[in-house]
Tab-separated table of C-alpha atoms in Angstrom:
chain	number	residue	atom	x	y	z
A	1	UNK	CA	0.000	0.000	0.000
A	2	UNK	CA	1.382	3.402	-0.956
A	3	UNK	CA	2.223	5.979	1.700
A	4	UNK	CA	2.240	9.523	0.340
A	5	UNK	CA	2.397	12.842	2.151
A	6	UNK	CA	2.456	15.955	-0.039
A	7	UNK	CA	2.705	19.591	0.985
A	8	UNK	CA	1.478	22.390	-1.279
A	9	UNK	CA	1.719	26.089	-0.486
A	10	UNK	CA	-0.227	28.522	-2.682
A	11	UNK	CA	-0.137	32.174	-1.666
A	12	UNK	CA	-1.735	32.130	1.808
A	13	UNK	CA	-3.105	28.594	1.642
A	14	UNK	CA	-1.367	25.429	2.848
A	15	UNK	CA	-2.464	21.945	1.770
A	16	UNK	CA	-1.368	18.846	3.678
A	17	UNK	CA	-2.471	15.805	1.695
A	18	UNK	CA	-2.115	12.255	3.003
A	19	UNK	CA	-2.619	9.057	1.020
A	20	UNK	CA	-2.408	5.376	1.865
A	21	UNK	CA	-1.925	4.975	5.591
A	22	UNK	CA	-0.996	7.040	8.624
A	23	UNK	CA	0.314	4.725	11.301
A	24	UNK	CA	2.886	4.827	14.079
A	25	UNK	CA	5.741	3.963	11.715
A	26	UNK	CA	4.870	6.767	9.296
A	27	UNK	CA	4.103	9.425	11.902
A	28	UNK	CA	7.756	9.916	12.941
A	29	UNK	CA	8.762	10.891	9.400
A	30	UNK	CA	5.666	13.007	8.863
A	31	UNK	CA	6.315	14.935	12.090
A	32	UNK	CA	9.786	15.955	10.898
A	33	UNK	CA	8.371	17.365	7.658
A	34	UNK	CA	5.570	19.250	9.385
A	35	UNK	CA	8.031	20.723	11.917
A	36	UNK	CA	10.003	22.387	9.108
A	37	UNK	CA	7.008	24.333	7.799
A	38	UNK	CA	7.023	28.127	7.972
A	39	UNK	CA	3.401	29.213	8.287
A	40	UNK	CA	3.553	32.804	9.439
A	41	UNK	CA	1.895	34.177	6.271
A	42	UNK	CA	-0.507	31.280	5.822
A	43	UNK	CA	-4.120	32.118	6.606
A	44	UNK	CA	-5.864	28.841	5.754
A	45	UNK	CA	-4.823	25.202	6.250
A	46	UNK	CA	-6.417	22.205	4.549
A	47	UNK	CA	-5.726	18.727	5.888
A	48	UNK	CA	-6.823	16.214	3.253
A	49	UNK	CA	-7.131	12.595	4.431
A	50	UNK	CA	-9.817	11.485	1.954
A	51	UNK	CA	-7.344	9.095	0.284
A	52	UNK	CA	-6.152	7.556	3.559
A	53	UNK	CA	-7.102	3.885	3.859
A	54	UNK	CA	-5.521	3.012	7.226
A	55	UNK	CA	-5.058	5.187	10.290
A	56	UNK	CA	-4.238	3.929	13.790
A	57	UNK	CA	-4.455	5.842	17.078
A	58	UNK	CA	-0.970	7.342	16.639
A	59	UNK	CA	-2.000	8.653	13.225
A	60	UNK	CA	-5.211	10.127	14.603
A	61	UNK	CA	-3.261	11.827	17.415
A	62	UNK	CA	-0.873	13.225	14.808
A	63	UNK	CA	-3.739	14.742	12.787
A	64	UNK	CA	-5.253	16.126	15.990
A	65	UNK	CA	-1.906	17.663	16.970
A	66	UNK	CA	-1.636	19.389	13.592
A	67	UNK	CA	-5.117	20.851	14.029
A	68	UNK	CA	-4.182	22.184	17.450
A	69	UNK	CA	-0.832	23.532	16.259
A	70	UNK	CA	-2.687	25.629	13.662
A	71	UNK	CA	-5.429	26.685	16.088
A	72	UNK	CA	-4.816	30.394	15.347
A	73	UNK	CA	-5.571	29.871	11.630
A	74	UNK	CA	-8.536	28.593	9.655
A	75	UNK	CA	-8.217	24.798	9.512
A	76	UNK	CA	-10.285	22.662	7.115
A	77	UNK	CA	-10.303	18.884	7.521
A	78	UNK	CA	-11.330	16.912	4.431
A	79	UNK	CA	-12.288	13.354	5.338
A	80	UNK	CA	-14.944	10.995	3.932
A	81	UNK	CA	-14.319	8.117	6.341
A	82	UNK	CA	-16.830	8.220	9.204
A	83	UNK	CA	-14.657	5.908	11.322
A	84	UNK	CA	-11.709	8.289	11.089
A	85	UNK	CA	-13.924	11.264	11.909
A	86	UNK	CA	-15.374	9.562	14.987
A	87	UNK	CA	-11.865	8.635	16.184
A	88	UNK	CA	-10.670	12.220	15.784
A	89	UNK	CA	-13.747	13.512	17.576
A	90	UNK	CA	-13.197	11.068	20.448
A	91	UNK	CA	-9.580	12.195	20.787
A	92	UNK	CA	-10.516	15.876	20.823
A	93	UNK	CA	-13.140	15.334	23.501
A	94	UNK	CA	-10.975	13.282	25.865
A	95	UNK	CA	-7.336	14.346	25.508
A	96	UNK	CA	-5.723	16.947	27.831
A	97	UNK	CA	-6.049	20.570	26.817
A	98	UNK	CA	-2.607	21.446	25.483
A	99	UNK	CA	-1.097	22.260	22.122
A	100	UNK	CA	1.813	20.227	20.804
A	101	UNK	CA	3.969	22.745	18.975
A	102	UNK	CA	4.890	20.995	15.734
A	103	UNK	CA	5.100	24.287	13.924
A	104	UNK	CA	8.013	26.569	14.727
A	105	UNK	CA	7.056	30.020	13.520
A	106	UNK	CA	9.840	32.579	13.266
A	107	UNK	CA	9.718	35.213	15.971
A	108	UNK	CA	10.673	38.810	15.393
A	109	UNK	CA	13.774	40.289	17.021
A	110	UNK	CA	11.688	42.213	19.555
A	111	UNK	CA	9.714	39.077	20.425
A	112	UNK	CA	12.939	37.189	21.116
A	113	UNK	CA	14.300	40.016	23.283
A	114	UNK	CA	11.017	40.210	25.163
A	115	UNK	CA	10.982	36.461	25.757
A	116	UNK	CA	14.552	36.548	27.094
A	117	UNK	CA	13.722	39.329	29.548
A	118	UNK	CA	10.486	37.634	30.580
A	119	UNK	CA	12.308	34.356	31.227
A	120	UNK	CA	14.834	36.212	33.392
A	121	UNK	CA	11.988	37.934	35.232
A	122	UNK	CA	10.233	34.623	35.896
A	123	UNK	CA	13.510	33.073	37.064
A	124	UNK	CA	14.160	36.008	39.398
A	125	UNK	CA	10.679	35.787	40.933
A	126	UNK	CA	11.042	32.006	41.388
A	127	UNK	CA	14.424	32.476	43.089
A	128	UNK	CA	13.013	35.144	45.432
A	129	UNK	CA	10.186	32.767	46.378
A	130	UNK	CA	12.690	29.965	46.994
A	131	UNK	CA	14.929	32.259	49.044
A	132	UNK	CA	11.961	33.411	51.141
A	133	UNK	CA	10.913	29.838	51.838
A	134	UNK	CA	14.515	28.998	52.713
A	135	UNK	CA	14.703	31.934	55.129
A	136	UNK	CA	11.481	30.923	56.895
A	137	UNK	CA	12.651	27.296	57.130
A	138	UNK	CA	15.981	28.403	58.593
A	139	UNK	CA	14.238	30.432	61.260
A	140	UNK	CA	11.908	27.569	62.133
A	141	UNK	CA	14.560	24.870	62.385
A	142	UNK	CA	17.311	26.959	63.954
A	143	UNK	CA	14.964	27.971	66.768
A	144	UNK	CA	14.209	24.292	67.376
A	145	UNK	CA	17.562	22.497	67.242
A	146	UNK	CA	15.959	19.116	67.924
A	147	UNK	CA	14.285	19.200	64.509
A	148	UNK	CA	17.559	19.602	62.600
A	149	UNK	CA	18.469	16.442	60.676
A	150	UNK	CA	21.948	15.805	62.103
A	151	UNK	CA	22.263	12.421	60.406
A	152	UNK	CA	21.604	13.945	56.988
A	153	UNK	CA	24.063	16.768	57.715
A	154	UNK	CA	26.849	14.316	58.612
A	155	UNK	CA	26.103	12.336	55.448
A	156	UNK	CA	26.307	15.472	53.296
A	157	UNK	CA	29.549	16.532	55.011
A	158	UNK	CA	31.072	13.240	53.930
A	159	UNK	CA	29.655	13.389	50.397
A	160	UNK	CA	30.183	17.049	49.536
A	161	UNK	CA	33.358	17.847	51.480
A	162	UNK	CA	35.412	14.912	52.708
A	163	UNK	CA	35.224	13.157	49.339
A	164	UNK	CA	36.163	16.451	47.675
A	165	UNK	CA	39.411	16.800	49.654
A	166	UNK	CA	41.656	14.988	47.121
A	167	UNK	CA	40.597	17.082	44.120
A	168	UNK	CA	40.735	20.332	46.135
A	169	UNK	CA	44.200	19.456	47.457
A	170	UNK	CA	45.562	18.471	44.043
A	171	UNK	CA	44.110	21.522	42.283
A	172	UNK	CA	45.472	23.896	44.931
A	173	UNK	CA	48.903	22.249	44.851
A	174	UNK	CA	49.094	22.687	41.078
A	175	UNK	CA	47.893	26.302	41.281
A	176	UNK	CA	50.588	27.113	43.849
A	177	UNK	CA	53.167	25.333	41.714
A	178	UNK	CA	52.210	27.197	38.534
A	179	UNK	CA	51.933	30.649	40.154
A	180	UNK	CA	55.338	30.243	41.802
A	181	UNK	CA	56.944	28.937	38.623
A	182	UNK	CA	55.604	31.801	36.501
A	183	UNK	CA	56.690	34.384	39.081
A	184	UNK	CA	60.132	32.923	39.738
A	185	UNK	CA	61.535	33.956	36.361
A	186	UNK	CA	60.524	37.602	36.774
A	187	UNK	CA	61.747	37.830	40.364
A	188	UNK	CA	65.063	36.208	39.455
A	189	UNK	CA	65.709	38.939	36.861
A	190	UNK	CA	65.657	41.613	39.581
A	191	UNK	CA	67.352	39.563	42.288
A	192	UNK	CA	64.162	39.613	44.366
A	193	UNK	CA	63.949	35.865	44.918
A	194	UNK	CA	62.883	36.062	48.541
A	195	UNK	CA	59.802	38.144	47.713
A	196	UNK	CA	58.153	35.108	46.166
A	197	UNK	CA	57.180	34.153	49.726
A	198	UNK	CA	55.351	37.447	50.258
A	199	UNK	CA	53.559	37.229	46.927
A	200	UNK	CA	52.479	33.613	47.357
A	201	UNK	CA	51.409	34.041	50.969
A	202	UNK	CA	49.151	37.040	50.417
A	203	UNK	CA	47.679	35.946	47.066
A	204	UNK	CA	47.007	32.348	48.133
A	205	UNK	CA	45.648	33.029	51.618
A	206	UNK	CA	43.557	36.015	50.638
A	207	UNK	CA	42.270	35.204	47.146
A	208	UNK	CA	43.443	32.130	45.270
A	209	UNK	CA	42.723	29.368	47.785
A	210	UNK	CA	39.151	30.501	48.637
A	211	UNK	CA	38.174	31.152	45.005
A	212	UNK	CA	39.764	27.994	43.565
A	213	UNK	CA	38.168	25.880	46.304
A	214	UNK	CA	34.769	27.465	45.652
A	215	UNK	CA	35.052	26.852	41.900
A	216	UNK	CA	35.971	23.190	42.436
A	217	UNK	CA	33.097	22.705	44.897
A	218	UNK	CA	30.676	24.465	42.533
A	219	UNK	CA	31.637	22.070	39.756
A	220	UNK	CA	31.600	19.000	41.972
A	221	UNK	CA	29.116	19.399	44.827
A	222	UNK	CA	26.889	22.166	43.433
A	223	UNK	CA	26.229	20.218	40.252
A	224	UNK	CA	25.645	17.064	42.313
A	225	UNK	CA	22.976	18.865	44.369
A	226	UNK	CA	21.189	19.898	41.175
A	227	UNK	CA	21.357	16.435	39.618
A	228	UNK	CA	20.256	14.644	42.805
A	229	UNK	CA	17.274	16.873	43.550
A	230	UNK	CA	16.363	17.071	39.860
A	231	UNK	CA	16.286	13.278	39.613
A	232	UNK	CA	14.132	13.096	42.732
A	233	UNK	CA	11.733	15.596	41.198
A	234	UNK	CA	11.449	13.616	37.951
A	235	UNK	CA	10.794	10.366	39.838
A	236	UNK	CA	8.246	12.250	42.012
A	237	UNK	CA	10.089	11.401	45.236
A	238	UNK	CA	9.669	14.990	46.446
A	239	UNK	CA	5.905	14.797	45.846
A	240	UNK	CA	5.839	11.493	47.720
A	241	UNK	CA	7.623	13.116	50.686
A	242	UNK	CA	5.027	15.893	50.790
A	243	UNK	CA	2.211	13.329	50.574
A	244	UNK	CA	3.646	11.437	53.558
A	245	UNK	CA	3.885	14.645	55.574
A	246	UNK	CA	7.662	15.169	55.365
A	247	UNK	CA	9.069	18.634	54.785
A	248	UNK	CA	11.425	18.563	51.745
A	249	UNK	CA	13.355	21.576	53.017
A	250	UNK	CA	14.227	19.750	56.235
A	251	UNK	CA	15.507	16.647	54.444
A	252	UNK	CA	16.897	17.971	51.153
A	253	UNK	CA	17.762	21.653	51.458
A	254	UNK	CA	18.988	22.579	54.938
A	255	UNK	CA	21.326	19.575	55.453
A	256	UNK	CA	23.158	20.347	52.208
A	257	UNK	CA	23.497	24.054	52.959
A	258	UNK	CA	24.602	23.540	56.571
A	259	UNK	CA	27.068	20.801	55.596
A	260	UNK	CA	28.737	22.968	52.958
A	261	UNK	CA	28.882	26.015	55.251
A	262	UNK	CA	30.601	23.917	57.938
A	263	UNK	CA	33.127	22.274	55.644
A	264	UNK	CA	34.087	25.070	53.234
A	265	UNK	CA	36.492	26.764	55.710
A	266	UNK	CA	38.171	23.382	56.266
A	267	UNK	CA	38.558	22.866	52.526
A	268	UNK	CA	40.030	26.361	52.154
A	269	UNK	CA	42.502	25.583	54.957
A	270	UNK	CA	43.618	22.436	53.111
A	271	UNK	CA	43.881	24.447	49.886
A	272	UNK	CA	46.077	27.013	51.672
A	273	UNK	CA	48.491	24.342	52.872
A	274	UNK	CA	48.721	22.536	49.524
A	275	UNK	CA	49.121	25.722	47.463
A	276	UNK	CA	51.861	27.021	49.764
A	277	UNK	CA	53.536	23.603	49.623
A	278	UNK	CA	53.516	23.707	45.812
A	279	UNK	CA	55.002	27.206	45.826
A	280	UNK	CA	57.630	26.180	48.379
A	281	UNK	CA	58.834	23.346	46.120
A	282	UNK	CA	59.351	25.754	43.208
A	283	UNK	CA	61.056	28.302	45.486
A	284	UNK	CA	63.467	25.609	46.685
A	285	UNK	CA	64.228	24.119	43.258
A	286	UNK	CA	64.230	27.249	41.099
A	287	UNK	CA	65.220	30.038	43.494
A	288	UNK	CA	67.331	28.105	46.046
A	289	UNK	CA	65.114	29.156	48.953
A	290	UNK	CA	65.141	26.380	51.543
A	291	UNK	CA	61.871	25.265	53.188
A	292	UNK	CA	63.137	26.585	56.543
A	293	UNK	CA	63.758	30.080	55.161
A	294	UNK	CA	60.469	29.978	53.237
A	295	UNK	CA	58.415	29.092	56.334
A	296	UNK	CA	60.307	31.554	58.553
A	297	UNK	CA	59.671	34.464	56.170
A	298	UNK	CA	56.071	33.410	55.596
A	299	UNK	CA	55.383	33.559	59.339
A	300	UNK	CA	57.243	36.869	59.738
A	301	UNK	CA	56.021	38.835	56.719
A	302	UNK	CA	52.538	37.569	55.861
A	303	UNK	CA	50.057	38.811	58.454
A	304	UNK	CA	47.580	36.360	59.949
A	305	UNK	CA	44.712	38.589	58.800
A	306	UNK	CA	45.209	37.434	55.200
A	307	UNK	CA	44.700	33.824	56.250
A	308	UNK	CA	41.598	34.573	58.315
A	309	UNK	CA	40.067	36.766	55.610
A	310	UNK	CA	40.277	33.837	53.202
A	311	UNK	CA	38.696	31.493	55.736
A	312	UNK	CA	36.008	34.116	56.442
A	313	UNK	CA	34.864	34.021	52.809
A	314	UNK	CA	34.241	30.260	52.940
A	315	UNK	CA	30.747	30.159	54.511
A	316	UNK	CA	29.475	32.860	52.145
A	317	UNK	CA	30.776	31.013	49.093
A	318	UNK	CA	29.312	27.768	50.444
A	319	UNK	CA	25.890	29.342	50.955
A	320	UNK	CA	25.827	30.686	47.395
A	321	UNK	CA	26.942	27.388	45.845
A	322	UNK	CA	24.531	25.221	47.846
A	323	UNK	CA	21.574	27.587	47.408
A	324	UNK	CA	22.004	27.909	43.642
A	325	UNK	CA	22.607	24.162	43.218
A	326	UNK	CA	19.479	23.233	45.177
A	327	UNK	CA	17.363	25.921	43.503
A	328	UNK	CA	18.348	24.676	40.050
A	329	UNK	CA	17.498	21.127	41.119
A	330	UNK	CA	14.007	22.216	42.147
A	331	UNK	CA	13.596	23.989	38.783
A	332	UNK	CA	14.043	20.719	36.850
A	333	UNK	CA	10.996	19.838	34.769
A	334	UNK	CA	9.669	16.376	33.957
A	335	UNK	CA	12.309	15.377	31.420
A	336	UNK	CA	15.937	14.264	31.558
A	337	UNK	CA	17.075	17.049	29.222
A	338	UNK	CA	16.072	19.540	31.889
A	339	UNK	CA	18.530	17.941	34.333
A	340	UNK	CA	21.469	18.610	32.032
A	341	UNK	CA	20.294	22.152	31.302
A	342	UNK	CA	19.836	23.086	34.967
A	343	UNK	CA	23.047	21.351	36.064
A	344	UNK	CA	25.000	23.432	33.554
A	345	UNK	CA	23.258	26.613	34.696
A	346	UNK	CA	23.934	25.668	38.317
A	347	UNK	CA	27.697	25.475	37.779
A	348	UNK	CA	27.882	28.646	35.674
A	349	UNK	CA	25.700	30.688	38.032
A	350	UNK	CA	27.540	29.415	41.129
A	351	UNK	CA	30.959	30.336	39.739
A	352	UNK	CA	29.660	33.740	38.635
A	353	UNK	CA	28.114	34.366	42.074
A	354	UNK	CA	31.365	33.375	43.815
A	355	UNK	CA	33.419	35.764	41.665
A	356	UNK	CA	30.973	38.633	42.251
A	357	UNK	CA	30.947	37.925	45.995
A	358	UNK	CA	34.752	37.810	46.080
A	359	UNK	CA	34.943	41.129	44.231
A	360	UNK	CA	32.590	42.712	46.782
A	361	UNK	CA	34.709	41.361	49.635
A	362	UNK	CA	37.930	42.622	48.028
A	363	UNK	CA	36.578	46.145	47.534
A	364	UNK	CA	35.087	46.222	51.034
A	365	UNK	CA	38.225	44.934	52.773
A	366	UNK	CA	40.428	47.357	50.836
A	367	UNK	CA	38.249	50.343	51.746
A	368	UNK	CA	38.264	49.230	55.380
A	369	UNK	CA	42.043	48.953	55.289
A	370	UNK	CA	41.975	45.278	56.223
């Protein structure tokens, strides 16, 4: 039996003519052709299925979807088969009220700009709502310490921090190594070898270690928060928790935020040690500065305030990373593609937020003379 699908466009009229059969196997190919249509100038659509001899439920749904996709235009259905007409009528009366967008009409430049701004507006409102709910939950649970899920917090400390120690340590060691190596050549030219200790101490303690640690945690733990909560949302585990009377914020949100706030200063401390160690190796090998001299000058020249300022940034970075990661997880829709999209946005937004926060701290501390 022949299977023919022809498309004719005349001025402002579009003809979709089907012949032979419209079944599940044919629908996939037909959908691709219909999706490529540009119908902005078309005023009238004719769907001709008078020559169709076989049509299963998938085919009937396909025809119904086309009718709904063109709902803003005049649609004429030509069909002489009463069985097909009754099937289409039954589908229209009983299917959910939504439009499957087979037709991708070109939007104007202003429409695209407006949609972008509207999406940002919706995202901002959703984040404010999430932040407000988070604030209320924090007040409720912090005033009643017995309700805090200590077991979940300890689990998240292990998952998001302790297991992240190796990658944080290695990354920081390499950063210290590279910074020292790149600086050694310039310092050697001016005979200022010993000043590598000052440069490494201040830059690592104050800026590099906190920011590098936050970026690593954003890519590792922040993305994990998004993927975990997003998967739970797709599998309706969060809805099940609400049905059983459990508060998702108590089990999913607060333990992750508290765990990261507790452990971020520890991770920054480890990053400080490893980065300084990497720089000390280069100073010894390339500039002939012994570890004893390096440590002695580090303790004498680099003030303790630089170390504590870096540690001080940790909880703020942790709060931003955990909050954005969890928020993006809750924004996941009912499809796996949404997990990847929101996980990517989680990492990018977390890193951006950390850099902005660090810039604010740097300007503030400088103006305060700290």
